[in-house]
Short mmCIF file of C-alpha atoms and ligand atoms in Angstrom, two decimals:
data_model
loop_
_atom_site.label_atom_id
_atom_site.label_comp_id
_atom_site.label_asym_id
_atom_site.label_seq_id
_atom_site.Cartn_x
_atom_site.Cartn_y
_atom_site.Cartn_z
CA MET A 1 45.08 86.93 66.84
CA ARG A 2 42.89 89.67 65.45
CA VAL A 3 43.70 93.12 64.32
CA LEU A 4 40.71 95.60 63.69
CA ALA A 5 40.94 99.10 61.88
CA MET A 6 37.81 101.21 61.74
CA LEU A 7 37.93 103.27 58.29
CA ASP A 8 39.08 106.40 59.89
CA GLY A 9 42.29 104.22 60.65
CA THR A 10 42.01 103.99 64.50
CA ILE A 11 42.88 100.76 65.87
CA THR A 12 40.46 99.00 67.94
CA ASP A 13 40.13 96.33 70.40
CA PRO A 14 38.46 93.56 68.10
CA GLU A 15 36.98 92.15 71.65
CA THR A 16 35.20 95.60 72.33
CA PRO A 17 31.61 96.21 70.78
CA VAL A 18 31.98 98.92 68.15
CA LEU A 19 28.78 98.31 66.35
CA ARG A 20 25.58 100.16 67.29
CA VAL A 21 22.72 97.72 67.73
CA ASP A 22 20.71 99.43 65.36
CA ASP A 23 23.48 99.29 62.43
CA LEU A 24 21.72 98.28 59.13
CA GLY A 25 24.58 95.67 58.49
CA VAL A 26 23.44 93.75 61.48
CA THR A 27 19.73 94.30 61.48
CA ARG A 28 18.91 93.66 57.45
CA GLY A 29 22.46 92.70 56.34
CA ASP A 30 22.41 95.80 54.48
CA GLY A 31 26.01 96.12 53.48
CA VAL A 32 28.88 94.66 51.70
CA PHE A 33 32.25 93.16 52.17
CA GLU A 34 35.20 91.53 50.90
CA THR A 35 37.64 89.05 52.04
CA ILE A 36 41.40 89.43 50.60
CA LEU A 37 44.41 86.70 51.37
CA VAL A 38 47.39 88.57 52.52
CA VAL A 39 50.40 86.57 52.29
CA ASP A 40 53.76 87.73 54.23
CA GLY A 41 52.24 91.25 54.78
CA LYS A 42 51.02 91.62 50.90
CA PRO A 43 47.42 91.79 49.96
CA ARG A 44 46.56 89.57 46.99
CA GLU A 45 44.44 91.17 44.17
CA LEU A 46 43.79 94.55 46.40
CA GLY A 47 42.92 96.59 43.42
CA PRO A 48 40.24 94.34 42.16
CA HIS A 49 38.64 93.73 45.76
CA LEU A 50 38.58 97.59 45.99
CA ASP A 51 37.01 97.63 42.50
CA ARG A 52 34.28 94.88 43.26
CA LEU A 53 33.74 96.49 47.00
CA ALA A 54 32.82 99.78 44.55
CA ARG A 55 30.63 97.92 42.51
CA SER A 56 28.78 96.16 45.21
CA ALA A 57 28.35 99.19 46.95
CA ALA A 58 26.98 101.06 43.61
CA MET A 59 24.52 98.12 43.04
CA LEU A 60 23.26 98.72 46.75
CA GLN A 61 23.20 102.42 46.35
CA LEU A 62 25.49 102.88 49.06
CA PRO A 63 27.70 106.24 49.33
CA GLU A 64 30.82 105.60 47.08
CA PRO A 65 33.51 103.84 49.05
CA ASP A 66 36.25 106.36 49.67
CA ARG A 67 39.20 104.57 48.21
CA ALA A 68 42.08 106.02 49.67
CA ALA A 69 40.32 105.77 53.05
CA TRP A 70 40.10 102.04 52.34
CA GLU A 71 43.49 101.68 51.43
CA ARG A 72 44.74 103.53 54.50
CA CYS A 73 42.65 101.51 56.69
CA VAL A 74 43.94 98.17 54.96
CA ARG A 75 47.76 99.40 55.62
CA VAL A 76 46.87 100.05 59.39
CA VAL A 77 45.87 96.36 59.90
CA LEU A 78 48.78 95.11 57.91
CA ASP A 79 50.93 97.03 59.88
CA ASN A 80 49.76 95.80 63.07
CA TRP A 81 49.34 92.30 62.28
CA ARG A 82 51.85 90.04 64.20
CA GLY A 83 50.14 86.92 63.47
CA PRO A 84 51.19 83.90 60.92
CA SER A 85 52.44 84.70 57.67
CA GLU A 86 48.95 84.19 55.83
CA MET A 87 45.88 86.44 56.76
CA ALA A 88 42.39 86.76 55.89
CA LEU A 89 41.51 90.39 55.76
CA LYS A 90 37.71 91.27 55.90
CA LEU A 91 36.73 94.71 54.52
CA VAL A 92 33.28 95.45 55.69
CA TYR A 93 31.02 98.55 54.73
CA THR A 94 27.42 98.86 55.95
CA ARG A 95 24.72 101.44 55.33
CA GLY A 96 25.51 102.43 59.08
CA PRO A 97 23.12 102.97 61.98
CA GLU A 98 19.14 103.35 61.22
CA PHE A 99 18.85 106.20 63.65
CA GLY A 100 22.23 107.77 62.77
CA ASP A 101 23.34 110.55 60.51
CA GLY A 102 23.40 108.55 57.39
CA THR A 103 27.28 107.84 57.93
CA PRO A 104 28.07 104.34 56.65
CA THR A 105 30.16 101.84 59.16
CA GLY A 106 33.37 100.76 57.69
CA TYR A 107 36.05 98.65 58.98
CA ALA A 108 38.96 96.27 58.24
CA MET A 109 39.85 93.09 60.11
CA GLY A 110 42.67 90.74 59.70
CA LEU A 111 42.16 86.82 61.24
CA PRO A 112 43.99 84.03 60.53
CA ILE A 113 42.97 81.33 58.04
CA GLY A 114 40.63 78.59 59.39
CA ALA A 115 42.02 75.12 60.10
CA LYS A 116 39.50 73.76 57.92
CA VAL A 117 40.28 76.07 55.03
CA LEU A 118 43.64 74.99 55.03
CA ALA A 119 42.93 71.54 55.35
CA ALA A 120 40.76 71.64 52.47
CA ARG A 121 43.59 73.48 50.12
CA GLU A 122 45.34 70.28 50.88
CA ALA A 123 42.72 67.48 50.45
CA GLY A 124 40.00 68.81 48.52
CA VAL A 125 36.38 68.74 49.00
CA ALA A 126 33.42 66.63 48.49
CA ALA A 127 30.50 69.06 47.12
CA ILE A 128 26.87 68.80 46.06
CA LEU A 129 25.09 70.44 43.32
CA LEU A 130 22.05 72.61 44.88
CA GLU A 131 19.51 74.85 43.41
CA ARG A 132 19.54 78.36 43.50
CA GLY A 133 16.21 78.59 42.02
CA TYR A 134 16.45 81.36 39.35
CA ASP A 135 17.11 81.70 35.81
CA PRO A 136 20.33 83.56 34.78
CA GLU A 137 18.20 85.56 32.58
CA ILE A 138 16.66 87.20 35.59
CA VAL A 139 19.62 88.95 36.65
CA GLU A 140 18.74 92.08 34.04
CA ARG A 141 15.22 91.86 34.88
CA ALA A 142 15.87 91.97 38.54
CA PRO A 143 18.52 94.29 39.70
CA TRP A 144 17.11 94.21 43.46
CA LEU A 145 18.10 90.66 43.89
CA LEU A 146 21.65 91.88 43.82
CA LEU A 147 22.90 89.15 41.96
CA GLY A 148 26.79 89.61 41.64
CA ALA A 149 27.10 91.80 44.52
CA LYS A 150 28.92 90.57 47.49
CA SER A 151 26.44 91.78 50.04
CA LEU A 152 26.45 90.85 53.60
CA SER A 153 23.30 89.06 53.16
CA TYR A 154 25.10 85.63 53.07
CA ALA A 155 22.71 83.77 55.15
CA VAL A 156 21.46 81.71 52.43
CA ASN A 157 24.82 80.85 51.41
CA MET A 158 25.61 79.50 54.82
CA ALA A 159 22.39 77.76 55.04
CA ALA A 160 23.67 75.54 51.56
CA LEU A 161 26.67 75.15 53.47
CA ARG A 162 24.88 73.69 56.47
CA HIS A 163 22.67 71.52 54.37
CA ALA A 164 25.75 70.08 52.30
CA GLU A 165 27.31 69.31 55.80
CA ALA A 166 24.05 67.36 56.83
CA LEU A 167 24.25 65.46 53.78
CA GLY A 168 27.92 64.63 54.70
CA ALA A 169 29.65 67.22 51.78
CA ALA A 170 31.60 70.12 52.61
CA GLU A 171 30.85 72.29 49.78
CA VAL A 172 27.97 73.20 47.32
CA ILE A 173 28.03 73.77 43.56
CA PHE A 174 24.64 75.97 42.70
CA THR A 175 22.75 75.67 39.66
CA ALA A 176 20.38 77.93 37.79
CA ALA A 177 16.88 77.20 37.15
CA ASP A 178 18.02 76.53 33.34
CA GLY A 179 20.36 73.57 34.74
CA SER A 180 23.66 75.94 34.13
CA VAL A 181 26.27 75.92 36.86
CA LEU A 182 26.74 79.08 38.82
CA GLU A 183 29.12 79.19 41.86
CA GLY A 184 29.95 77.89 45.10
CA PRO A 185 28.23 79.89 48.09
CA THR A 186 31.94 81.42 48.64
CA SER A 187 33.73 80.48 45.93
CA THR A 188 33.98 80.33 42.04
CA VAL A 189 33.76 77.07 39.85
CA VAL A 190 36.77 76.39 37.68
CA ILE A 191 36.77 73.33 35.43
CA ALA A 192 39.51 71.75 33.53
CA SER A 193 39.37 69.36 30.43
CA GLY A 194 42.59 68.96 28.28
CA THR A 195 44.32 72.39 28.29
CA THR A 196 41.21 74.52 28.94
CA LEU A 197 40.10 76.20 31.90
CA ARG A 198 36.20 77.32 31.93
CA THR A 199 34.14 79.21 34.23
CA THR A 200 30.99 80.98 34.38
CA PRO A 201 30.15 84.43 33.26
CA PRO A 202 29.52 87.07 35.85
CA SER A 203 26.32 87.87 33.42
CA SER A 204 24.49 84.98 35.01
CA GLY A 205 24.41 86.54 38.34
CA ILE A 206 27.64 85.27 40.07
CA LEU A 207 30.47 87.16 41.64
CA LYS A 208 33.43 87.86 39.42
CA GLY A 209 36.27 86.24 41.26
CA THR A 210 39.73 87.59 41.75
CA THR A 211 41.45 84.46 42.40
CA GLN A 212 39.59 82.96 39.21
CA GLY A 213 40.90 85.83 37.61
CA ALA A 214 44.48 85.58 38.74
CA LEU A 215 44.42 81.86 37.77
CA PHE A 216 43.42 82.61 34.44
CA ARG A 217 45.90 85.36 33.58
CA ALA A 218 48.78 82.81 34.79
CA ALA A 219 47.34 80.05 32.82
CA GLU A 220 47.11 82.18 29.62
CA ARG A 221 50.64 83.11 29.96
CA ALA A 222 51.45 79.48 30.34
CA GLY A 223 49.53 78.77 27.22
CA TRP A 224 46.38 77.13 28.43
CA VAL A 225 43.13 78.01 26.80
CA THR A 226 40.78 79.88 29.13
CA LYS A 227 36.91 80.46 28.49
CA VAL A 228 34.57 82.39 30.32
CA GLU A 229 31.02 81.01 29.31
CA PRO A 230 27.89 79.02 30.65
CA ILE A 231 28.88 75.44 31.92
CA THR A 232 26.15 72.86 31.98
CA VAL A 233 25.93 70.33 34.69
CA ALA A 234 26.64 67.55 32.19
CA GLU A 235 29.87 69.68 31.40
CA LEU A 236 30.71 69.68 34.93
CA ARG A 237 30.13 66.21 35.58
CA ASP A 238 32.67 64.99 32.51
CA ALA A 239 35.30 67.76 33.09
CA GLU A 240 38.63 66.35 33.87
CA ALA A 241 38.74 68.29 37.08
CA VAL A 242 36.55 70.82 39.08
CA PHE A 243 37.83 73.22 41.06
CA LEU A 244 36.59 75.59 43.77
CA ALA A 245 38.70 79.32 43.71
CA SER A 246 38.31 81.82 46.21
CA SER A 247 40.84 84.22 47.92
CA VAL A 248 41.42 82.36 51.16
CA ARG A 249 41.02 78.63 49.77
CA LYS A 250 43.04 79.46 46.75
CA ILE A 251 42.33 76.64 44.28
CA THR A 252 40.84 73.72 45.96
CA ARG A 253 40.03 70.62 44.37
CA VAL A 254 36.50 68.96 44.37
CA HIS A 255 37.45 65.03 44.93
CA THR A 256 33.51 63.93 45.22
CA LEU A 257 30.61 65.22 43.28
CA ASP A 258 27.02 64.40 44.45
CA GLY A 259 28.43 61.36 46.32
CA VAL A 260 30.59 59.98 43.05
CA ALA A 261 34.67 60.62 43.41
CA LEU A 262 36.22 62.18 40.90
CA ARG A 263 39.36 61.06 38.98
CA ASP A 264 42.58 61.78 41.37
CA THR A 265 43.37 65.53 39.90
CA SER A 266 46.10 66.19 42.58
CA ALA A 267 48.69 66.55 39.80
CA LEU A 268 46.74 69.04 38.03
CA HIS A 269 46.03 70.80 41.32
CA LYS A 270 49.42 71.24 41.92
CA GLU A 271 50.04 72.62 38.53
CA LEU A 272 47.35 75.19 38.57
CA THR A 273 48.36 76.03 42.32
CA ALA A 274 51.89 76.76 41.01
CA LEU A 275 50.50 78.81 38.41
CA TYR A 276 48.33 80.78 40.80
CA GLU A 277 51.14 81.23 43.00
CA SER A 278 53.49 82.58 40.10
CA GLU A 279 51.52 85.52 40.14
CA TYR A 280 52.97 86.78 43.30
N1 PLP B 301 31.68 83.75 44.49
C1 PLP B 301 31.29 84.19 45.72
C2 PLP B 301 29.55 83.73 46.16
C3 PLP B 301 32.12 84.38 46.93
O1 PLP B 301 31.50 84.74 48.08
C4 PLP B 301 33.46 84.35 46.77
C5 PLP B 301 34.38 84.94 47.88
O2 PLP B 301 34.33 84.91 48.70
C6 PLP B 301 33.87 84.03 45.52
C7 PLP B 301 32.99 83.77 44.27
C8 PLP B 301 35.33 84.10 45.04
O3 PLP B 301 35.95 85.22 45.29
P1 PLP B 301 37.41 85.66 45.34
O4 PLP B 301 38.12 84.84 44.45
O5 PLP B 301 37.59 87.33 44.57
O6 PLP B 301 37.50 85.73 46.68
#
């Protein structure tokens, strides 16, 4: 069950090839994307996702995304969805064909949430720390590294996940050269200690997470203290609980870190998931 709408609003058969072989999104990963959770026909954090799509596009010097066209395209997918109550809605925006007229390629695709993600929401995941190999300080100095853009060049992120799988874990938490914690390949790291939630700042070259944003909004209302500041690996290991947050996985608990079982945080996980859900 998948639904595909092109940016001009036309519904297209997802089994039919629609991309040109010279599309720069395919040949160079030159484009940006978003993945949005839709529950009962309602997209979560659509505004922040479209904001981030625009920020990512600006970082890649792509033409500014036409927000109204994207909103229409999203609506077409939502209106044509006949699948389960939860959908992953992917927006893809590339530089378009290399030998074309310069028009970017854009489409939105709705698809069911993968079984692995659904299982991890309940059971949690084992994660390992892997180096990303740069200092947070490089973010300002080297904008061409596109740190903080959600670009289509995710081969490194996927390779990190395969590396973790080969070592018997399911997830990765990247660390910077200075030993600070960054993010997961497709998630934001959130740690909890007492009544404080913490996450790392986007200035360290990570994506600003929309799920983490929603969780922190709800948590603040419920009296939690939230902090967006650098986290050291020692603080991560000492935290009461470690979570990976992203749109489709919601708030997923890390039960094992670098092979060491963390304490049982199921009750806290339930509480934070309820807070996050209270936003919708
Ligand atoms: N960090 C990275 C690298 C991601 O790819 C994602 C989402 O896929 C996130 C963080 C979490 O972002 P969001 O909560 O907006 O889905």
